[in-house]
DNA sequence: AACAAAACATGACACAGCTCAATTACTTGT
DNA sequence: ACAAGTAATTGAGCTGTGTCATGTTTTGTT
């Protein structure tokens, strides 16, 4: 199999490196594919060596040639303002697709950087495109990913333009909780992979405000925080503050068809 | 040709109702198609009777079965918060696609409503999907539309989380100006199809703030406003306030491949 | 273990933009 | 052409959140 471009080193583990046996396959791109199709997809996917914390998966402006799925760890995507400030546009957890918004560009429109040690599956876009020509289900799944991201973005706009600091933080925590749950982790106790600074950046708040809201929530017995460890004590009230109904809270995962 | 569903009345004008002769085809879905493919696309498109100002093209929750391209007039898309407030997520001008974010849903995730008398091309999604199975260029164009929308949304997040009132309004005007220009209208003089209230809603500002910024810009000789008529007097300064470089300002159009 | 650097928390204060209120200018229907 | 409702403007005052300053805790390095 001639690879177009040897970008990063490829591991060659046997078990971990097949979609077929990956515990995330029911959340990820293979979601709606049959076994045979998964096998085809598998063949074009490269598993790269883990990214260390702070390393870039790609940078805004890098030539676009691959999309990625997170296997473990987490990423932040961000764009740069003209005066050099960064604006985080998304955090990505395992099973989520990264880089799709560059699809019709020659270069990535955002940068993506590891928040911790992170492994990804690398999918050369040209191959994915060829394959999706043959597999309608794969195509459908890609459309799903894209339109899901758009819907999430609209919710983010709502958050940024209408919600106050407490509502923003509550929404953020509820969303993370739902995403962890989908992946089989506890929705009540988890570790934040990002700093307060990054949370503030993402939510359009100053770090200090995030910090204060955390302490306020802690005082009101809604959450218990210890550094990056978060325990949700009163989920009901958290959702209420977030302005989310029970069912909205369930759809916190990215890249999941309806 | 058996139509799946007779939704709204279909006109049967001869000239206006062909992509082939439509002045927008170079900006719209047919963008990268050859004549034969355009003809095929043409056959599945229905032209509906104009929407009157305030009428809905679709509502959040309506069953998803069509995507649309604006022919003339304009639309606002919005979602509802749980306490019944509306959050405008987009304005749509001629040649722009509407409804794509519902692609993997059974129902539209947003509402879309005419800001003025508006005509649209209605494209039954199931037919579009069939056709896109056969036409790679069409498929590519749809992916382009989606990823472009995601990129625009990220810019909007940046605006909402980092920019102040003046920067927001300037960005908004610069963006509209660029979109009008692409469509062959003057980038300097145009009519706002939306109210101050709607601008404020979209930009995350109170109406009063929008009004004040407009007067301030007028006083500084950057624009001349008369009701909904806007004339851009000092484009350079407008872009500067918006925090946009010249080339960024050019990409204000939605749904345009790079 | 000791240090440096970064991340986090908390208080005091300022100010951009919101709210409320009042006035003026448009739209729309009859 | 008029009235009545709606949209836009302008002012005054308030407030949520940013900024700045300071101290504390955590993390990473040698």
mmCIF file of C-alpha atoms in Angstrom, chain B residues 17-256:
data_model
loop_
_atom_site.group_PDB
_atom_site.id
_atom_site.type_symbol
_atom_site.label_atom_id
_atom_site.label_comp_id
_atom_site.label_asym_id
_atom_site.label_seq_id
_atom_site.Cartn_x
_atom_site.Cartn_y
_atom_site.Cartn_z
ATOM 1 C CA UNK B 17 -36.777 28.561 -13.127
ATOM 2 C CA UNK B 18 -33.665 27.025 -14.607
ATOM 3 C CA UNK B 19 -30.307 26.921 -12.874
ATOM 4 C CA UNK B 20 -28.816 27.144 -16.341
ATOM 5 C CA UNK B 21 -30.099 30.653 -16.861
ATOM 6 C CA UNK B 22 -30.049 31.764 -13.226
ATOM 7 C CA UNK B 23 -27.731 34.673 -12.586
ATOM 8 C CA UNK B 24 -26.744 33.115 -9.265
ATOM 9 C CA UNK B 25 -25.579 29.775 -10.602
ATOM 10 C CA UNK B 26 -21.954 30.726 -10.305
ATOM 11 C CA UNK B 27 -22.375 31.289 -6.565
ATOM 12 C CA UNK B 28 -24.869 28.580 -5.765
ATOM 13 C CA UNK B 29 -24.978 24.814 -5.698
ATOM 14 C CA UNK B 30 -24.346 24.408 -9.464
ATOM 15 C CA UNK B 31 -21.017 26.195 -8.991
ATOM 16 C CA UNK B 32 -18.711 23.442 -10.022
ATOM 17 C CA UNK B 33 -21.056 21.370 -12.159
ATOM 18 C CA UNK B 34 -20.947 20.884 -15.900
ATOM 19 C CA UNK B 35 -23.970 21.692 -18.052
ATOM 20 C CA UNK B 36 -25.292 18.169 -18.122
ATOM 21 C CA UNK B 37 -25.118 17.822 -14.350
ATOM 22 C CA UNK B 38 -26.750 21.182 -13.836
ATOM 23 C CA UNK B 39 -29.592 19.960 -15.989
ATOM 24 C CA UNK B 40 -30.058 16.958 -13.740
ATOM 25 C CA UNK B 41 -29.998 19.103 -10.636
ATOM 26 C CA UNK B 42 -32.486 21.409 -12.269
ATOM 27 C CA UNK B 43 -35.021 18.672 -12.628
ATOM 28 C CA UNK B 44 -35.308 17.990 -8.945
ATOM 29 C CA UNK B 45 -35.551 21.625 -7.886
ATOM 30 C CA UNK B 46 -38.951 23.111 -7.192
ATOM 31 C CA UNK B 47 -39.555 26.829 -7.263
ATOM 32 C CA UNK B 48 -42.049 27.838 -4.648
ATOM 33 C CA UNK B 49 -44.237 30.859 -4.511
ATOM 34 C CA UNK B 50 -42.577 33.802 -2.805
ATOM 35 C CA UNK B 51 -42.644 33.950 0.967
ATOM 36 C CA UNK B 52 -44.058 37.148 2.342
ATOM 37 C CA UNK B 53 -42.188 39.074 4.992
ATOM 38 C CA UNK B 54 -42.430 37.271 8.317
ATOM 39 C CA UNK B 55 -43.512 33.934 6.845
ATOM 40 C CA UNK B 56 -41.619 30.845 7.835
ATOM 41 C CA UNK B 57 -39.736 28.738 5.334
ATOM 42 C CA UNK B 58 -39.644 26.078 8.047
ATOM 43 C CA UNK B 59 -39.767 25.941 11.801
ATOM 44 C CA UNK B 60 -37.514 24.273 14.315
ATOM 45 C CA UNK B 61 -38.966 20.799 14.750
ATOM 46 C CA UNK B 62 -40.684 20.596 11.345
ATOM 47 C CA UNK B 63 -39.867 17.349 9.649
ATOM 48 C CA UNK B 64 -36.741 17.753 7.556
ATOM 49 C CA UNK B 65 -37.223 16.968 3.914
ATOM 50 C CA UNK B 66 -35.831 19.788 1.834
ATOM 51 C CA UNK B 67 -32.859 22.080 1.644
ATOM 52 C CA UNK B 68 -33.176 25.485 0.017
ATOM 53 C CA UNK B 69 -31.244 28.052 -1.948
ATOM 54 C CA UNK B 70 -32.281 31.688 -1.678
ATOM 55 C CA UNK B 71 -33.136 33.207 -5.064
ATOM 56 C CA UNK B 72 -34.126 36.692 -3.976
ATOM 57 C CA UNK B 73 -34.866 38.441 -0.715
ATOM 58 C CA UNK B 74 -33.415 37.259 2.567
ATOM 59 C CA UNK B 75 -34.002 34.980 5.524
ATOM 60 C CA UNK B 76 -33.044 34.824 9.152
ATOM 61 C CA UNK B 77 -32.354 31.518 10.856
ATOM 62 C CA UNK B 78 -32.831 31.304 14.592
ATOM 63 C CA UNK B 79 -33.053 28.905 17.475
ATOM 64 C CA UNK B 80 -35.201 29.253 20.572
ATOM 65 C CA UNK B 81 -33.837 29.344 24.089
ATOM 66 C CA UNK B 82 -35.726 27.418 26.734
ATOM 67 C CA UNK B 83 -37.275 30.598 28.043
ATOM 68 C CA UNK B 84 -38.694 31.430 24.628
ATOM 69 C CA UNK B 85 -36.173 34.021 23.492
ATOM 70 C CA UNK B 86 -34.918 33.801 19.950
ATOM 71 C CA UNK B 87 -31.262 33.700 18.978
ATOM 72 C CA UNK B 88 -30.554 34.509 15.361
ATOM 73 C CA UNK B 89 -27.808 32.257 14.067
ATOM 74 C CA UNK B 90 -27.550 33.491 10.511
ATOM 75 C CA UNK B 91 -28.887 35.782 7.829
ATOM 76 C CA UNK B 92 -29.144 34.318 4.348
ATOM 77 C CA UNK B 93 -28.790 36.263 1.117
ATOM 78 C CA UNK B 94 -29.431 35.126 -2.465
ATOM 79 C CA UNK B 95 -27.396 32.088 -3.596
ATOM 80 C CA UNK B 96 -26.883 30.866 -0.052
ATOM 81 C CA UNK B 97 -28.006 27.402 1.031
ATOM 82 C CA UNK B 98 -30.424 27.051 3.921
ATOM 83 C CA UNK B 99 -31.305 23.991 5.942
ATOM 84 C CA UNK B 100 -28.141 21.959 5.501
ATOM 85 C CA UNK B 101 -27.617 21.672 9.224
ATOM 86 C CA UNK B 102 -30.638 19.397 9.430
ATOM 87 C CA UNK B 103 -29.056 16.826 7.132
ATOM 88 C CA UNK B 104 -28.715 14.090 9.701
ATOM 89 C CA UNK B 105 -31.827 14.953 11.680
ATOM 90 C CA UNK B 106 -35.412 14.002 11.171
ATOM 91 C CA UNK B 107 -36.404 17.596 11.895
ATOM 92 C CA UNK B 108 -34.985 21.065 11.309
ATOM 93 C CA UNK B 109 -32.852 22.202 14.242
ATOM 94 C CA UNK B 110 -33.555 25.891 13.546
ATOM 95 C CA UNK B 111 -36.381 28.062 12.239
ATOM 96 C CA UNK B 112 -36.075 30.093 9.060
ATOM 97 C CA UNK B 113 -38.170 33.147 8.376
ATOM 98 C CA UNK B 114 -38.363 35.707 5.569
ATOM 99 C CA UNK B 115 -37.094 39.202 6.347
ATOM 100 C CA UNK B 116 -38.773 40.520 3.223
ATOM 101 C CA UNK B 117 -40.525 39.039 0.201
ATOM 102 C CA UNK B 118 -38.312 36.108 -0.606
ATOM 103 C CA UNK B 119 -38.140 33.402 -3.246
ATOM 104 C CA UNK B 120 -36.299 30.140 -2.774
ATOM 105 C CA UNK B 121 -35.451 27.024 -4.725
ATOM 106 C CA UNK B 122 -36.628 23.954 -2.879
ATOM 107 C CA UNK B 123 -34.550 20.811 -3.176
ATOM 108 C CA UNK B 124 -36.046 17.589 -1.799
ATOM 109 C CA UNK B 125 -33.223 16.151 0.218
ATOM 110 C CA UNK B 126 -33.818 12.527 -0.680
ATOM 111 C CA UNK B 127 -33.551 13.415 -4.367
ATOM 112 C CA UNK B 128 -30.480 15.517 -3.760
ATOM 113 C CA UNK B 129 -28.888 12.633 -1.953
ATOM 114 C CA UNK B 130 -29.659 10.222 -4.799
ATOM 115 C CA UNK B 131 -28.293 12.667 -7.308
ATOM 116 C CA UNK B 132 -25.181 13.349 -5.279
ATOM 117 C CA UNK B 133 -24.513 9.610 -5.288
ATOM 118 C CA UNK B 134 -23.998 9.939 -9.013
ATOM 119 C CA UNK B 135 -22.361 13.336 -9.206
ATOM 120 C CA UNK B 136 -19.100 13.649 -7.289
ATOM 121 C CA UNK B 137 -18.916 17.349 -8.057
ATOM 122 C CA UNK B 138 -22.281 17.970 -6.492
ATOM 123 C CA UNK B 139 -21.222 16.005 -3.451
ATOM 124 C CA UNK B 140 -18.066 18.021 -3.203
ATOM 125 C CA UNK B 141 -20.071 21.209 -3.414
ATOM 126 C CA UNK B 142 -22.289 20.089 -0.551
ATOM 127 C CA UNK B 143 -19.292 19.266 1.615
ATOM 128 C CA UNK B 144 -17.925 22.678 0.758
ATOM 129 C CA UNK B 145 -21.109 24.396 1.856
ATOM 130 C CA UNK B 146 -21.080 22.595 5.160
ATOM 131 C CA UNK B 147 -17.462 23.163 6.012
ATOM 132 C CA UNK B 148 -17.702 26.796 4.954
ATOM 133 C CA UNK B 149 -20.581 27.232 7.361
ATOM 134 C CA UNK B 150 -18.504 25.713 10.148
ATOM 135 C CA UNK B 151 -15.669 28.100 9.427
ATOM 136 C CA UNK B 152 -18.052 31.046 9.462
ATOM 137 C CA UNK B 153 -19.473 29.860 12.761
ATOM 138 C CA UNK B 154 -16.007 29.767 14.317
ATOM 139 C CA UNK B 155 -15.472 33.358 13.237
ATOM 140 C CA UNK B 156 -18.797 34.219 14.810
ATOM 141 C CA UNK B 157 -17.683 32.629 18.080
ATOM 142 C CA UNK B 158 -14.568 34.732 17.975
ATOM 143 C CA UNK B 159 -16.696 37.822 17.443
ATOM 144 C CA UNK B 160 -19.033 36.949 20.305
ATOM 145 C CA UNK B 161 -16.332 36.075 22.753
ATOM 146 C CA UNK B 162 -13.603 38.616 22.036
ATOM 147 C CA UNK B 163 -14.932 41.647 20.176
ATOM 148 C CA UNK B 164 -16.520 44.756 21.683
ATOM 149 C CA UNK B 165 -19.641 46.475 20.394
ATOM 150 C CA UNK B 166 -17.917 48.635 17.775
ATOM 151 C CA UNK B 167 -15.847 45.738 16.474
ATOM 152 C CA UNK B 168 -18.951 43.573 16.201
ATOM 153 C CA UNK B 169 -20.969 46.092 14.251
ATOM 154 C CA UNK B 170 -18.027 46.922 11.989
ATOM 155 C CA UNK B 171 -17.447 43.225 11.308
ATOM 156 C CA UNK B 172 -21.110 42.766 10.542
ATOM 157 C CA UNK B 173 -21.218 45.635 8.068
ATOM 158 C CA UNK B 174 -17.963 44.602 6.393
ATOM 159 C CA UNK B 175 -19.254 41.069 6.026
ATOM 160 C CA UNK B 176 -22.561 42.173 4.512
ATOM 161 C CA UNK B 177 -20.718 44.516 2.186
ATOM 162 C CA UNK B 178 -18.522 41.680 0.918
ATOM 163 C CA UNK B 179 -21.505 39.424 0.391
ATOM 164 C CA UNK B 180 -23.377 42.073 -1.579
ATOM 165 C CA UNK B 181 -20.306 42.695 -3.678
ATOM 166 C CA UNK B 182 -20.014 39.013 -4.596
ATOM 167 C CA UNK B 183 -23.562 39.127 -5.831
ATOM 168 C CA UNK B 184 -22.852 42.040 -8.103
ATOM 169 C CA UNK B 185 -24.301 44.766 -5.898
ATOM 170 C CA UNK B 186 -22.455 47.776 -4.616
ATOM 171 C CA UNK B 187 -20.300 46.994 -1.589
ATOM 172 C CA UNK B 188 -20.623 50.622 -0.526
ATOM 173 C CA UNK B 189 -24.321 51.311 -0.630
ATOM 174 C CA UNK B 190 -26.946 48.798 0.383
ATOM 175 C CA UNK B 191 -30.155 48.291 2.260
ATOM 176 C CA UNK B 192 -30.171 46.303 5.479
ATOM 177 C CA UNK B 193 -32.887 43.687 5.214
ATOM 178 C CA UNK B 194 -33.037 43.265 8.994
ATOM 179 C CA UNK B 195 -34.068 45.518 11.881
ATOM 180 C CA UNK B 196 -31.709 46.972 14.481
ATOM 181 C CA UNK B 197 -33.275 44.574 16.915
ATOM 182 C CA UNK B 198 -32.317 41.625 14.745
ATOM 183 C CA UNK B 199 -28.795 42.945 14.285
ATOM 184 C CA UNK B 200 -28.443 43.252 18.044
ATOM 185 C CA UNK B 201 -29.837 39.807 18.614
ATOM 186 C CA UNK B 202 -27.410 38.313 16.110
ATOM 187 C CA UNK B 203 -24.394 40.200 17.452
ATOM 188 C CA UNK B 204 -25.127 39.606 21.113
ATOM 189 C CA UNK B 205 -25.842 43.292 21.800
ATOM 190 C CA UNK B 206 -28.825 45.307 23.014
ATOM 191 C CA UNK B 207 -30.721 47.249 20.325
ATOM 192 C CA UNK B 208 -29.745 50.477 22.001
ATOM 193 C CA UNK B 209 -26.082 49.608 21.705
ATOM 194 C CA UNK B 210 -26.422 48.898 17.988
ATOM 195 C CA UNK B 211 -28.168 52.214 17.544
ATOM 196 C CA UNK B 212 -25.487 54.073 19.440
ATOM 197 C CA UNK B 213 -22.664 52.459 17.484
ATOM 198 C CA UNK B 214 -24.393 53.372 14.229
ATOM 199 C CA UNK B 215 -24.590 57.016 15.291
ATOM 200 C CA UNK B 216 -21.000 56.972 16.507
ATOM 201 C CA UNK B 217 -19.830 55.543 13.168
ATOM 202 C CA UNK B 218 -21.883 58.166 11.393
ATOM 203 C CA UNK B 219 -20.356 60.952 13.474
ATOM 204 C CA UNK B 220 -16.869 59.610 12.697
ATOM 205 C CA UNK B 221 -17.705 59.690 8.984
ATOM 206 C CA UNK B 222 -17.206 55.961 8.607
ATOM 207 C CA UNK B 223 -20.706 55.305 7.375
ATOM 208 C CA UNK B 224 -23.783 57.315 6.468
ATOM 209 C CA UNK B 225 -27.025 55.758 7.655
ATOM 210 C CA UNK B 226 -30.559 56.631 6.747
ATOM 211 C CA UNK B 227 -32.899 54.119 8.268
ATOM 212 C CA UNK B 228 -32.010 50.843 6.642
ATOM 213 C CA UNK B 229 -29.944 52.435 3.903
ATOM 214 C CA UNK B 230 -26.247 52.232 4.622
ATOM 215 C CA UNK B 231 -23.444 53.912 2.760
ATOM 216 C CA UNK B 232 -19.884 53.009 3.644
ATOM 217 C CA UNK B 233 -17.825 56.170 3.500
ATOM 218 C CA UNK B 234 -14.523 54.966 4.909
ATOM 219 C CA UNK B 235 -14.144 51.294 4.117
ATOM 220 C CA UNK B 236 -10.546 51.226 5.257
ATOM 221 C CA UNK B 237 -11.366 52.381 8.752
ATOM 222 C CA UNK B 238 -14.365 50.089 8.945
ATOM 223 C CA UNK B 239 -12.159 47.087 8.219
ATOM 224 C CA UNK B 240 -9.622 48.302 10.710
ATOM 225 C CA UNK B 241 -12.189 48.552 13.485
ATOM 226 C CA UNK B 242 -13.561 45.154 12.485
ATOM 227 C CA UNK B 243 -10.078 43.771 12.988
ATOM 228 C CA UNK B 244 -10.054 42.326 9.481
ATOM 229 C CA UNK B 245 -7.305 42.329 6.959
ATOM 230 C CA UNK B 246 -8.150 43.220 3.393
ATOM 231 C CA UNK B 247 -8.152 39.626 2.252
ATOM 232 C CA UNK B 248 -10.297 38.387 5.090
ATOM 233 C CA UNK B 249 -12.826 41.017 4.179
ATOM 234 C CA UNK B 250 -13.166 39.468 0.731
ATOM 235 C CA UNK B 251 -14.291 36.103 2.042
ATOM 236 C CA UNK B 252 -17.500 37.369 3.516
ATOM 237 C CA UNK B 253 -19.661 35.299 1.210
ATOM 238 C CA UNK B 254 -21.312 32.140 2.418
ATOM 239 C CA UNK B 255 -21.219 28.956 0.422
ATOM 240 C CA UNK B 256 -18.286 29.625 -1.798
#
